[in-house]
Coordinates of C-alpha atoms in Angstrom, one line a residue:
M18 CA 145.3 91.1 69.7
P19 CA 144.2 93.6 66.8
I20 CA 140.6 92.9 67.4
N21 CA 141.2 93.5 71.1
I22 CA 142.9 96.8 70.7
G23 CA 140.1 97.7 68.1
I24 CA 137.5 97.0 70.8
I25 CA 139.4 99.0 73.2
F26 CA 139.4 102.1 71.0
S27 CA 135.7 101.6 69.9
I28 CA 134.4 101.2 73.5
G29 CA 136.8 104.0 74.9
G30 CA 135.8 106.3 72.1
I31 CA 132.0 105.7 72.6
L32 CA 132.4 106.4 76.4
G33 CA 134.5 109.4 75.7
W34 CA 131.8 110.7 73.4
V35 CA 129.3 110.2 76.1
V36 CA 131.5 112.2 78.6
V37 CA 131.7 115.1 76.1
K38 CA 128.0 115.2 75.6
I39 CA 127.3 115.2 79.3
L40 CA 130.0 117.4 80.6
K41 CA 130.2 119.6 77.4
P42 CA 134.0 120.7 77.6
E43 CA 135.4 123.4 75.5
H44 CA 135.6 122.7 71.8
H45 CA 139.3 122.3 71.7
L46 CA 139.2 119.8 74.5
E47 CA 136.6 117.5 73.1
G48 CA 139.1 115.5 71.0
L49 CA 141.5 115.4 73.9
V50 CA 138.7 113.9 76.3
I51 CA 137.8 111.3 73.6
A52 CA 141.4 110.4 72.9
S53 CA 142.2 110.2 76.6
C54 CA 139.3 107.7 77.0
S55 CA 140.2 105.5 74.0
A56 CA 143.9 105.5 73.5
G57 CA 146.0 103.7 76.0
N58 CA 149.7 103.4 76.6
L59 CA 150.0 100.2 74.7
G60 CA 153.8 100.1 74.5
T61 CA 156.0 101.6 77.1
L62 CA 154.2 100.6 80.3
L63 CA 153.8 96.9 79.1
L64 CA 157.5 96.8 78.4
I65 CA 158.0 97.6 82.1
I66 CA 155.1 95.6 83.7
I67 CA 155.4 92.3 81.9
P68 CA 159.2 91.7 82.8
A69 CA 158.6 92.7 86.3
I70 CA 155.9 90.2 86.7
C71 CA 157.7 87.4 85.0
N72 CA 160.7 88.0 87.5
E73 CA 158.6 87.0 90.3
D74 CA 159.2 83.6 91.7
R75 CA 155.6 82.5 92.1
N76 CA 154.1 84.1 89.0
P77 CA 151.2 82.4 87.3
F78 CA 152.9 82.4 83.8
G79 CA 155.5 79.7 84.2
E80 CA 159.3 79.8 83.9
S81 CA 160.8 83.3 84.2
S82 CA 162.9 83.1 81.0
D83 CA 160.1 81.8 78.8
C84 CA 157.6 84.2 80.4
K85 CA 159.9 87.2 79.8
T86 CA 160.6 86.1 76.2
L87 CA 156.9 85.6 75.3
G88 CA 155.9 88.7 77.4
L89 CA 158.2 91.0 75.6
S90 CA 157.1 89.6 72.2
Y91 CA 153.5 90.3 73.2
A92 CA 154.3 93.8 74.4
S93 CA 156.2 94.6 71.2
F94 CA 153.4 93.6 69.1
S95 CA 151.0 95.5 71.1
M96 CA 153.2 98.6 70.7
A97 CA 153.3 98.2 66.9
L98 CA 149.5 97.7 66.6
G99 CA 148.8 100.7 69.1
N100 CA 150.9 102.9 66.8
F101 CA 148.6 102.1 63.9
F102 CA 145.4 103.0 65.9
I103 CA 147.0 106.0 67.7
W104 CA 148.4 107.7 64.6
S105 CA 145.2 107.2 62.8
H106 CA 142.2 107.4 65.0
T107 CA 143.7 109.6 67.8
Y108 CA 145.6 111.8 65.3
S109 CA 142.5 112.4 63.4
L110 CA 140.6 113.4 66.6
M111 CA 143.2 115.8 67.9
R112 CA 143.5 117.4 64.4
K113 CA 139.8 117.9 64.0
S114 CA 139.5 119.5 67.5
S115 CA 142.4 121.9 66.7
V116 CA 140.8 122.8 63.3
L117 CA 137.5 123.5 65.0
H118 CA 139.1 125.6 67.6
E119 CA 141.0 127.6 65.1
K120 CA 137.8 128.1 63.0
I121 CA 135.9 129.4 66.0
H122 CA 138.5 131.9 66.7
S123 CA 138.9 133.0 63.2
E124 CA 135.2 133.5 62.7
N125 CA 134.8 135.4 65.8
G126 CA 137.8 137.5 65.1
I127 CA 138.9 137.7 68.6
Q128 CA 141.6 135.8 70.7
F129 CA 140.6 134.3 73.9
P130 CA 143.2 134.1 76.7
E131 CA 143.7 130.6 78.3
N132 CA 143.9 131.7 81.9
D133 CA 141.2 134.3 81.8
S134 CA 138.5 134.1 84.5
M135 CA 135.7 134.0 81.9
T136 CA 135.8 130.8 79.8
S137 CA 136.3 130.9 76.0
V138 CA 132.7 129.5 75.5
E139 CA 131.1 132.3 77.5
A140 CA 133.1 134.9 75.7
Q141 CA 132.1 133.4 72.4
N142 CA 128.4 133.3 73.4
Q143 CA 128.6 137.0 74.4
Y144 CA 130.4 138.0 71.3
K145 CA 127.8 136.2 69.0
E146 CA 124.9 137.8 70.8
G147 CA 126.5 141.2 70.3
R148 CA 126.9 140.5 66.6
R149 CA 123.3 139.5 66.3
D150 CA 122.1 142.7 67.9
Q151 CA 124.3 144.7 65.6
E152 CA 123.1 142.8 62.6
A153 CA 119.4 143.4 63.6
L154 CA 120.0 147.1 63.7
L155 CA 121.9 147.3 60.4
L156 CA 120.0 144.9 58.1
P157 CA 117.2 146.3 56.0
P158 CA 113.6 145.2 56.1
T159 CA 113.0 141.6 55.0
K160 CA 110.0 142.5 52.8
P161 CA 110.7 141.2 49.3
T162 CA 110.9 143.5 46.4
D163 CA 110.0 142.9 42.7
G164 CA 113.8 142.6 41.9
A165 CA 114.2 140.0 44.7
A166 CA 111.1 138.0 43.3
Q167 CA 112.7 138.1 39.9
H168 CA 115.9 136.9 41.2
Q169 CA 114.3 134.1 43.0
S170 CA 112.6 132.9 40.0
I171 CA 116.1 132.8 38.1
V172 CA 117.7 130.6 40.9
P173 CA 115.9 127.3 39.8
L174 CA 117.3 127.9 36.3
L175 CA 120.8 128.0 37.7
S176 CA 120.5 125.0 39.9
K177 CA 121.2 122.7 36.9
G178 CA 124.9 123.1 37.4
E179 CA 124.7 122.0 41.1
G180 CA 125.0 118.3 40.2
S181 CA 128.4 118.9 38.4
E182 CA 129.6 121.1 41.3
N183 CA 128.6 118.4 43.8
K184 CA 130.6 115.8 41.9
V185 CA 133.6 118.0 41.9
N186 CA 133.2 118.7 45.6
F187 CA 132.9 114.8 46.2
W188 CA 136.1 114.1 44.4
M189 CA 137.9 116.9 46.1
S190 CA 136.9 115.7 49.6
L191 CA 137.7 112.1 48.6
K192 CA 141.1 113.3 47.4
A193 CA 141.6 115.2 50.7
T194 CA 140.6 112.2 52.8
L195 CA 142.9 109.9 51.0
H196 CA 145.8 112.4 51.3
Q197 CA 145.0 112.6 55.0
I198 CA 145.0 108.9 55.5
S199 CA 148.3 108.5 53.6
N200 CA 149.8 111.3 55.8
E201 CA 148.7 109.5 58.9
L202 CA 150.1 106.1 57.8
L203 CA 153.4 107.7 57.0
A204 CA 154.0 108.7 60.6
P205 CA 157.4 107.5 61.8
P206 CA 156.0 105.2 64.4
T207 CA 153.7 103.6 61.8
I208 CA 156.4 103.2 59.2
A209 CA 158.6 101.5 61.9
A210 CA 155.9 99.2 62.9
I211 CA 155.2 98.3 59.2
F212 CA 159.1 97.5 58.7
G213 CA 159.1 95.3 61.9
L214 CA 156.1 93.4 60.9
V215 CA 157.3 92.8 57.5
I216 CA 160.8 91.7 58.7
G217 CA 159.2 89.4 61.3
M218 CA 156.9 87.7 58.8
I219 CA 159.4 86.9 56.2
P220 CA 161.7 84.0 57.4
W221 CA 164.7 84.6 55.0
L222 CA 164.6 88.3 55.7
K223 CA 164.4 87.7 59.4
S224 CA 167.3 85.4 59.3
L225 CA 169.4 88.1 57.8
I226 CA 169.0 90.4 60.7
I227 CA 167.7 88.5 63.7
G228 CA 169.8 86.0 65.6
A229 CA 173.4 85.3 66.8
T230 CA 174.5 84.0 63.4
A231 CA 172.7 86.6 61.2
P232 CA 175.1 88.4 58.9
L233 CA 173.4 91.7 59.6
R234 CA 173.0 91.2 63.2
V235 CA 174.7 94.6 63.8
I236 CA 171.3 96.2 62.8
Q237 CA 169.6 94.1 65.6
D238 CA 172.3 95.1 68.1
S239 CA 172.0 98.8 67.1
I240 CA 168.2 98.8 67.5
S241 CA 168.3 96.9 70.7
L242 CA 170.7 99.6 72.2
L243 CA 168.3 102.2 71.1
G244 CA 165.3 100.4 72.5
D245 CA 167.0 100.0 75.9
G246 CA 167.2 103.7 76.2
S247 CA 163.5 104.4 75.0
I248 CA 162.0 103.6 78.2
P249 CA 163.9 106.0 80.4
C250 CA 163.6 108.7 77.6
A251 CA 159.8 108.2 77.4
T252 CA 159.7 108.6 81.2
L253 CA 161.6 111.9 81.0
I254 CA 159.4 113.1 78.3
L255 CA 156.3 112.3 80.3
G256 CA 157.7 114.2 83.2
G257 CA 158.4 117.2 80.9
N258 CA 154.8 117.1 79.6
L259 CA 153.4 117.4 83.1
T260 CA 155.1 120.8 84.0
P261 CA 152.8 123.1 81.8
G262 CA 149.7 121.9 83.6
I263 CA 150.9 123.1 87.0
R264 CA 150.6 126.7 86.0
G265 CA 146.8 126.1 85.3
S266 CA 144.4 124.9 82.7
A267 CA 140.8 125.1 81.6
V268 CA 140.0 121.5 82.2
K269 CA 137.4 120.8 84.9
P270 CA 138.0 118.5 87.9
V271 CA 134.8 116.6 86.9
E272 CA 136.3 116.0 83.4
I273 CA 139.4 114.5 84.9
V274 CA 137.4 112.3 87.2
A275 CA 135.2 111.1 84.2
I276 CA 138.4 110.1 82.4
I277 CA 139.8 108.2 85.4
C278 CA 136.4 106.4 85.9
V279 CA 136.4 105.4 82.1
R280 CA 140.0 104.2 82.0
Y281 CA 140.2 102.5 85.4
V282 CA 136.7 101.4 86.2
I283 CA 134.5 100.9 83.1
L284 CA 137.0 99.7 80.6
P285 CA 138.6 96.9 82.8
L286 CA 135.1 95.7 83.5
F287 CA 134.5 95.6 79.7
G288 CA 137.9 93.8 79.2
I289 CA 137.0 91.1 81.6
A290 CA 133.7 90.5 79.8
V291 CA 135.3 90.6 76.4
V292 CA 138.3 88.2 77.2
E293 CA 136.1 85.8 79.2
A294 CA 133.6 85.6 76.2
A295 CA 136.4 85.2 73.7
G296 CA 137.9 82.4 75.8
E297 CA 134.5 80.6 76.2
L298 CA 134.0 80.7 72.4
G299 CA 137.4 79.3 71.8
F300 CA 139.0 82.3 70.1
L301 CA 142.0 82.5 72.5
P302 CA 144.9 80.2 72.9
P303 CA 145.3 78.4 76.2
S304 CA 147.9 80.8 77.3
P305 CA 147.4 82.8 80.7
L306 CA 150.1 85.3 79.8
F307 CA 148.4 86.1 76.5
Q308 CA 145.0 86.4 78.1
Y309 CA 146.7 88.7 80.8
M310 CA 148.1 90.8 78.2
L311 CA 144.6 91.2 76.6
L312 CA 143.1 92.2 79.9
I313 CA 145.8 94.6 81.0
Q314 CA 145.4 96.5 77.8
F315 CA 142.0 97.7 79.0
T316 CA 143.5 99.3 82.2
L317 CA 146.3 101.4 80.8
P318 CA 146.6 105.1 81.2
P319 CA 146.3 107.5 78.2
A320 CA 149.0 107.1 75.5
M321 CA 151.9 109.5 75.7
S322 CA 151.5 110.3 72.0
I323 CA 148.5 112.5 72.8
G324 CA 150.8 114.9 74.6
T325 CA 153.0 115.1 71.3
M326 CA 149.8 115.7 69.2
A327 CA 148.6 118.4 71.6
Q328 CA 152.0 120.1 71.3
L329 CA 151.9 119.5 67.5
F330 CA 148.6 121.2 66.9
D331 CA 149.1 123.7 69.8
A332 CA 145.7 122.9 71.4
G333 CA 145.1 121.8 74.9
K334 CA 148.7 121.4 75.9
E335 CA 148.2 122.5 79.5
E336 CA 144.9 120.5 79.9
C337 CA 146.7 117.4 78.5
S338 CA 149.4 117.8 81.1
V339 CA 146.9 118.0 83.8
I340 CA 145.1 114.9 82.6
F341 CA 148.3 113.0 82.3
L342 CA 149.3 114.0 85.8
W343 CA 146.3 112.5 87.5
T344 CA 145.6 109.5 85.3
Y345 CA 149.2 108.4 85.7
L346 CA 149.1 109.0 89.4
V347 CA 146.0 106.9 89.7
A348 CA 147.5 104.4 87.3
A349 CA 150.0 103.3 90.1
I350 CA 147.2 102.0 92.3
A351 CA 144.8 101.0 89.4
L352 CA 147.3 98.8 87.6
T353 CA 148.3 97.1 90.9
V354 CA 144.7 96.3 91.8
W355 CA 143.6 95.2 88.4
S356 CA 146.7 93.1 87.9
T357 CA 146.0 91.3 91.0
I358 CA 142.4 90.7 90.0
F359 CA 143.5 89.6 86.4
M360 CA 146.0 87.0 87.8
W361 CA 143.4 85.8 90.3
I362 CA 140.9 85.2 87.4
L363 CA 143.6 83.4 85.3
S364 CA 145.1 81.3 88.0

């Protein structure tokens, strides 16, 4: 499953990058488009879909109780792994887009209204053209003087210190990168996933918390109560994230269509090819439910954490809500169709 999720993020990221290069959205939306194509809702929806399928009388995955137990364990593992990828890869994408957006605004020295009739890209181009015209009028002639020639002859003598400066810059950039990675790994969902995996992998620690006879089973009961309320809360948060986009956004309809095509047409086809190839090579266990879980991961709508990141960095909030609105509307149809196809393939 970790390899499968990594393949999803890789293929989705490449397809999102292609969409960005072809459609050329605004700078602060590039990371949002790539994130929407690569990061799927690997937790909440699976916790809803799998028990619903297992409760059906003629489901292809066996007894209802066993199916639900295994399905929930697979969905929980998918949620934990998804948090690692989302809060590292997707978080980095959204942060870089936000930094680039702020840098463009600070360099230009002007603020671009979000709902203006002229897009920010056009305003930036006009502003840069005006700056070039002003600089052409104010700059002195480019003919070199004797002093300039002497200055140019001194420059090579000063270049000997560039090696040490490059080393300092390298170590500073390496330190900044490691600091960024540590911050991403210390996100609350990632920490919770690490704790859950550690407790699940250590038998004696698991026996202390998990089980009807565990001495610390009150911890499991408390977490279960909180987990039961997480799905309704996540649904309410999703609904709240959709409201800002109703007032208007800068995202183009063709960009929304491209994201929908990537998530619900291209990625599921890749998923069928990947899972079938892995099954033929003997990399998968003979469990239809596990294979269905791998397939359905290719068909999920964008992760809800993307909306949280957009609000955190204050970039693309309205556009993110519009993308969520249409992708989750189409997901109701796409998940039904692809689930039927996947179960037909596995039956």
